[in-house]
PDB file of C-alpha atoms in Angstrom:
ATOM      1  CA  MET A   1      -0.656   2.165  14.572  1.00  0.00           C
ATOM      2  CA  LEU A   2       1.256  -0.538  12.642  1.00  0.00           C
ATOM      3  CA  LEU A   3       0.850  -0.654   8.852  1.00  0.00           C
ATOM      4  CA  ILE A   4       1.904  -3.603   6.690  1.00  0.00           C
ATOM      5  CA  ALA A   5       2.399  -2.459   3.095  1.00  0.00           C
ATOM      6  CA  ASP A   6       2.015  -4.351  -0.172  1.00  0.00           C
ATOM      7  CA  ALA A   7       3.818  -3.442  -3.377  1.00  0.00           C
ATOM      8  CA  SER A   8       1.115  -1.922  -5.583  1.00  0.00           C
ATOM      9  CA  ALA A   9       0.045   0.766  -3.128  1.00  0.00           C
ATOM     10  CA  LEU A  10       3.667   1.664  -2.355  1.00  0.00           C
ATOM     11  CA  ILE A  11       4.326   2.110  -6.082  1.00  0.00           C
ATOM     12  CA  ALA A  12       1.241   4.318  -6.445  1.00  0.00           C
ATOM     13  CA  LEU A  13       2.228   6.525  -3.512  1.00  0.00           C
ATOM     14  CA  THR A  14       5.785   6.787  -4.831  1.00  0.00           C
ATOM     15  CA  ALA A  15       4.464   7.759  -8.280  1.00  0.00           C
ATOM     16  CA  CYS A  16       2.669  10.768  -6.789  1.00  0.00           C
ATOM     17  CA  LYS A  17       5.524  11.624  -4.414  1.00  0.00           C
ATOM     18  CA  GLN A  18       3.362  10.963  -1.356  1.00  0.00           C
ATOM     19  CA  LEU A  19       5.232   8.041   0.213  1.00  0.00           C
ATOM     20  CA  PRO A  20       6.186  10.242   3.229  1.00  0.00           C
ATOM     21  CA  LEU A  21       2.483  10.433   4.132  1.00  0.00           C
ATOM     22  CA  LEU A  22       2.718   6.919   5.533  1.00  0.00           C
ATOM     23  CA  GLU A  23       5.101   8.096   8.253  1.00  0.00           C
ATOM     24  CA  LYS A  24       2.718  10.922   9.143  1.00  0.00           C
ATOM     25  CA  LEU A  25      -0.389   8.731   9.274  1.00  0.00           C
ATOM     26  CA  PHE A  26       1.008   5.570  10.885  1.00  0.00           C
ATOM     27  CA  ASP A  27       3.395   4.963  13.770  1.00  0.00           C
ATOM     28  CA  LYS A  28       5.314   2.244  11.964  1.00  0.00           C
ATOM     29  CA  VAL A  29       5.387   0.987   8.376  1.00  0.00           C
ATOM     30  CA  VAL A  30       6.869  -2.411   7.474  1.00  0.00           C
ATOM     31  CA  VAL A  31       6.962  -4.782   4.516  1.00  0.00           C
ATOM     32  CA  SER A  32       7.648  -8.466   4.164  1.00  0.00           C
ATOM     33  CA  SER A  33      11.013  -9.443   2.731  1.00  0.00           C
ATOM     34  CA  VAL A  34       9.082 -10.852  -0.239  1.00  0.00           C
ATOM     35  CA  VAL A  35       7.540  -7.452  -1.011  1.00  0.00           C
ATOM     36  CA  TYR A  36      10.896  -5.732  -0.504  1.00  0.00           C
ATOM     37  CA  ASP A  37      12.555  -8.110  -2.961  1.00  0.00           C
ATOM     38  CA  GLU A  38       9.694  -7.688  -5.440  1.00  0.00           C
ATOM     39  CA  LEU A  39      10.078  -3.905  -5.386  1.00  0.00           C
ATOM     40  CA  THR A  40      13.875  -3.707  -5.415  1.00  0.00           C
ATOM     41  CA  ALA A  41      15.089  -6.705  -7.448  1.00  0.00           C
ATOM     42  CA  ASP A  42      15.502  -4.580 -10.588  1.00  0.00           C
ATOM     43  CA  LEU A  43      16.642  -1.060  -9.727  1.00  0.00           C
ATOM     44  CA  SER A  44      16.117   0.041 -13.340  1.00  0.00           C
ATOM     45  CA  LYS A  45      12.339  -0.270 -12.906  1.00  0.00           C
ATOM     46  CA  PRO A  46      10.377   2.914 -12.238  1.00  0.00           C
ATOM     47  CA  PHE A  47      10.448   3.940  -8.558  1.00  0.00           C
ATOM     48  CA  ALA A  48      12.658   0.990  -7.504  1.00  0.00           C
ATOM     49  CA  LYS A  49      15.504   3.197  -6.235  1.00  0.00           C
ATOM     50  CA  GLU A  50      13.152   5.414  -4.217  1.00  0.00           C
ATOM     51  CA  LEU A  51      11.420   2.390  -2.724  1.00  0.00           C
ATOM     52  CA  SER A  52      14.719   0.676  -1.946  1.00  0.00           C
ATOM     53  CA  ALA A  53      15.884   3.707   0.020  1.00  0.00           C
ATOM     54  CA  TYR A  54      12.551   4.096   1.815  1.00  0.00           C
ATOM     55  CA  LEU A  55      12.170   0.422   2.720  1.00  0.00           C
ATOM     56  CA  ILE A  56      15.745  -0.503   3.620  1.00  0.00           C
ATOM     57  CA  ASP A  57      15.053  -0.576   7.369  1.00  0.00           C
ATOM     58  CA  LYS A  58      11.398  -1.619   7.101  1.00  0.00           C
ATOM     59  CA  ARG A  59      11.593  -5.223   5.908  1.00  0.00           C
ATOM     60  CA  ILE A  60      10.739  -8.137   8.145  1.00  0.00           C
ATOM     61  CA  GLU A  61      11.176 -11.875   7.632  1.00  0.00           C
ATOM     62  CA  LEU A  62       8.114 -14.082   7.800  1.00  0.00           C
ATOM     63  CA  ASP A  63       7.217 -16.660  10.395  1.00  0.00           C
ATOM     64  CA  SER A  64       5.341 -19.194   8.283  1.00  0.00           C
ATOM     65  CA  HIS A  65       3.311 -20.507  11.222  1.00  0.00           C
ATOM     66  CA  ASN A  66       0.557 -17.980  10.563  1.00  0.00           C
ATOM     67  CA  ILE A  67      -2.289 -19.318   8.444  1.00  0.00           C
ATOM     68  CA  ILE A  68      -4.421 -17.335   6.034  1.00  0.00           C
ATOM     69  CA  LEU A  69      -7.149 -18.389   3.627  1.00  0.00           C
ATOM     70  CA  LEU A  70      -6.154 -17.880  -0.015  1.00  0.00           C
ATOM     71  CA  ASP A  71      -7.618 -17.740  -3.474  1.00  0.00           C
ATOM     72  CA  ALA A  72      -5.964 -19.058  -6.606  1.00  0.00           C
ATOM     73  CA  TYR A  73      -4.886 -15.630  -7.831  1.00  0.00           C
ATOM     74  CA  SER A  74      -3.064 -13.898  -4.964  1.00  0.00           C
ATOM     75  CA  ASP A  75       0.585 -13.227  -5.658  1.00  0.00           C
ATOM     76  CA  ALA A  76       3.487 -13.954  -3.326  1.00  0.00           C
ATOM     77  CA  GLY A  77       3.728 -10.344  -2.164  1.00  0.00           C
ATOM     78  CA  GLU A  78       0.067 -10.142  -1.188  1.00  0.00           C
ATOM     79  CA  ILE A  79       0.209 -13.488   0.593  1.00  0.00           C
ATOM     80  CA  SER A  80       3.370 -12.555   2.481  1.00  0.00           C
ATOM     81  CA  SER A  81       1.866  -9.202   3.483  1.00  0.00           C
ATOM     82  CA  MET A  82      -1.179 -10.938   4.953  1.00  0.00           C
ATOM     83  CA  VAL A  83       0.973 -13.489   6.778  1.00  0.00           C
ATOM     84  CA  LEU A  84       3.103 -10.658   8.180  1.00  0.00           C
ATOM     85  CA  PHE A  85      -0.069  -8.819   9.241  1.00  0.00           C
ATOM     86  CA  LYS A  86      -1.096 -11.853  11.310  1.00  0.00           C
ATOM     87  CA  GLN A  87       2.444 -12.411  12.595  1.00  0.00           C
ATOM     88  CA  LEU A  88       2.807  -8.862  13.912  1.00  0.00           C
ATOM     89  CA  GLN A  89      -0.857  -8.386  14.823  1.00  0.00           C
ATOM     90  CA  ALA A  90      -0.835  -5.205  12.761  1.00  0.00           C
ATOM     91  CA  ASP A  91      -3.563  -2.603  12.590  1.00  0.00           C
ATOM     92  CA  ARG A  92      -3.962  -2.146   8.842  1.00  0.00           C
ATOM     93  CA  LEU A  93      -2.823  -3.614   5.518  1.00  0.00           C
ATOM     94  CA  LEU A  94      -1.951  -1.188   2.719  1.00  0.00           C
ATOM     95  CA  ILE A  95      -3.077  -2.886  -0.498  1.00  0.00           C
ATOM     96  CA  ASP A  96      -4.619  -1.689  -3.760  1.00  0.00           C
ATOM     97  CA  ASP A  97      -5.272  -4.924  -5.638  1.00  0.00           C
ATOM     98  CA  ALA A  98      -9.020  -5.689  -5.653  1.00  0.00           C
ATOM     99  CA  ARG A  99      -8.599  -9.466  -5.410  1.00  0.00           C
ATOM    100  CA  GLY A 100      -6.060  -9.095  -2.639  1.00  0.00           C
ATOM    101  CA  ARG A 101      -8.469  -6.865  -0.719  1.00  0.00           C
ATOM    102  CA  LYS A 102     -11.160  -9.546  -1.004  1.00  0.00           C
ATOM    103  CA  VAL A 103      -8.777 -12.184   0.356  1.00  0.00           C
ATOM    104  CA  ALA A 104      -7.865  -9.814   3.184  1.00  0.00           C
ATOM    105  CA  ALA A 105     -11.566  -9.362   3.997  1.00  0.00           C
ATOM    106  CA  VAL A 106     -12.057 -13.144   4.182  1.00  0.00           C
ATOM    107  CA  ASN A 107      -9.163 -13.228   6.656  1.00  0.00           C
ATOM    108  CA  GLN A 108     -10.615 -10.319   8.674  1.00  0.00           C
ATOM    109  CA  ILE A 109      -7.679  -8.067   7.828  1.00  0.00           C
ATOM    110  CA  PRO A 110      -8.599  -4.367   7.753  1.00  0.00           C
ATOM    111  CA  VAL A 111      -7.235  -2.631   4.663  1.00  0.00           C
ATOM    112  CA  ILE A 112      -6.499   0.821   3.325  1.00  0.00           C
ATOM    113  CA  GLY A 113      -5.438   1.617  -0.223  1.00  0.00           C
ATOM    114  CA  SER A 114      -3.400   4.400  -1.748  1.00  0.00           C
ATOM    115  CA  MET A 115      -6.628   6.346  -2.373  1.00  0.00           C
ATOM    116  CA  GLY A 116      -7.617   5.911   1.278  1.00  0.00           C
ATOM    117  CA  VAL A 117      -4.226   7.274   2.312  1.00  0.00           C
ATOM    118  CA  LEU A 118      -4.830  10.369   0.179  1.00  0.00           C
ATOM    119  CA  VAL A 119      -8.315  10.885   1.661  1.00  0.00           C
ATOM    120  CA  LEU A 120      -7.000  10.506   5.213  1.00  0.00           C
ATOM    121  CA  ALA A 121      -4.063  12.818   4.507  1.00  0.00           C
ATOM    122  CA  LYS A 122      -6.352  15.476   3.056  1.00  0.00           C
ATOM    123  CA  ARG A 123      -8.694  15.267   6.053  1.00  0.00           C
ATOM    124  CA  LYS A 124      -5.756  15.651   8.442  1.00  0.00           C
ATOM    125  CA  GLY A 125      -4.368  18.609   6.493  1.00  0.00           C
ATOM    126  CA  PHE A 126      -1.176  16.884   5.309  1.00  0.00           C
ATOM    127  CA  ILE A 127      -1.946  17.553   1.633  1.00  0.00           C
ATOM    128  CA  GLN A 128      -3.846  20.323  -0.105  1.00  0.00           C
ATOM    129  CA  SER A 129      -5.191  18.226  -2.967  1.00  0.00           C
ATOM    130  CA  ALA A 130      -5.839  14.524  -3.481  1.00  0.00           C
ATOM    131  CA  SER A 131      -6.660  15.231  -7.141  1.00  0.00           C
ATOM    132  CA  GLN A 132      -3.118  16.395  -7.909  1.00  0.00           C
ATOM    133  CA  SER A 133      -1.711  13.169  -6.481  1.00  0.00           C
ATOM    134  CA  ILE A 134      -4.206  11.101  -8.453  1.00  0.00           C
ATOM    135  CA  GLU A 135      -3.206  12.888 -11.660  1.00  0.00           C
ATOM    136  CA  LEU A 136       0.460  12.079 -10.995  1.00  0.00           C
ATOM    137  CA  MET A 137      -0.452   8.428 -10.465  1.00  0.00           C
ATOM    138  CA  LEU A 138      -2.424   8.326 -13.692  1.00  0.00           C
ATOM    139  CA  ASP A 139       0.421  10.060 -15.572  1.00  0.00           C
ATOM    140  CA  ALA A 140       2.787   7.361 -14.268  1.00  0.00           C
ATOM    141  CA  GLY A 141       0.557   4.631 -15.711  1.00  0.00           C
ATOM    142  CA  ILE A 142      -1.103   3.567 -12.466  1.00  0.00           C
ATOM    143  CA  TYR A 143      -4.631   2.328 -13.206  1.00  0.00           C
ATOM    144  CA  ILE A 144      -7.360   3.782 -11.012  1.00  0.00           C
ATOM    145  CA  HIS A 145     -10.983   3.032 -11.825  1.00  0.00           C
ATOM    146  CA  PRO A 146     -12.793   6.242 -12.823  1.00  0.00           C
ATOM    147  CA  ASP A 147     -15.536   5.542 -10.257  1.00  0.00           C
ATOM    148  CA  LEU A 148     -12.910   5.416  -7.509  1.00  0.00           C
ATOM    149  CA  VAL A 149     -11.391   8.696  -8.699  1.00  0.00           C
ATOM    150  CA  ALA A 150     -14.846  10.304  -8.602  1.00  0.00           C
ATOM    151  CA  HIS A 151     -15.495   8.866  -5.133  1.00  0.00           C
ATOM    152  CA  VAL A 152     -12.200  10.199  -3.758  1.00  0.00           C
ATOM    153  CA  LYS A 153     -12.899  13.623  -5.219  1.00  0.00           C
ATOM    154  CA  GLN A 154     -16.334  13.577  -3.598  1.00  0.00           C
ATOM    155  CA  LEU A 155     -14.889  12.530  -0.209  1.00  0.00           C
ATOM    156  CA  THR A 156     -12.269  15.282  -0.372  1.00  0.00           C
ATOM    157  CA  ASN A 157     -14.624  17.959  -1.734  1.00  0.00           C
ATOM    158  CA  GLU A 158     -12.550  18.454  -4.863  1.00  0.00           C
TER     159      GLU A 158
END
């Protein structure tokens, strides 16, 4: 299963030290060169060094012949991730941004977010607790809507 990853979800999974889950849950993980540059341009930013090391062999250049429908608010990383999804005929797009997820839905791109990764990992026995990972994300300043936190805890019986 091929996963295209966007920046926000990668940051969230790095914040809770669960980035390795992607390799356990998906056959291949790649990012667009735009997302790679966004995450690694300033290595003094939180998690930039970890993400640079993780993504070094996972970046792919875009073929701009793929067309997607956009809104006025999507950023370059989200757009490039969706274009790369179409280019590689991927299976899933890893994205947390709510607007980006709506644009993906319009383009019939199936998505999973960092919370979905935690739920899937818990169900497959790769982690003992999704709640601990969520707490680490929150401690790192990652915003997660309280309703989503409650929903994940319900799905994982925590």
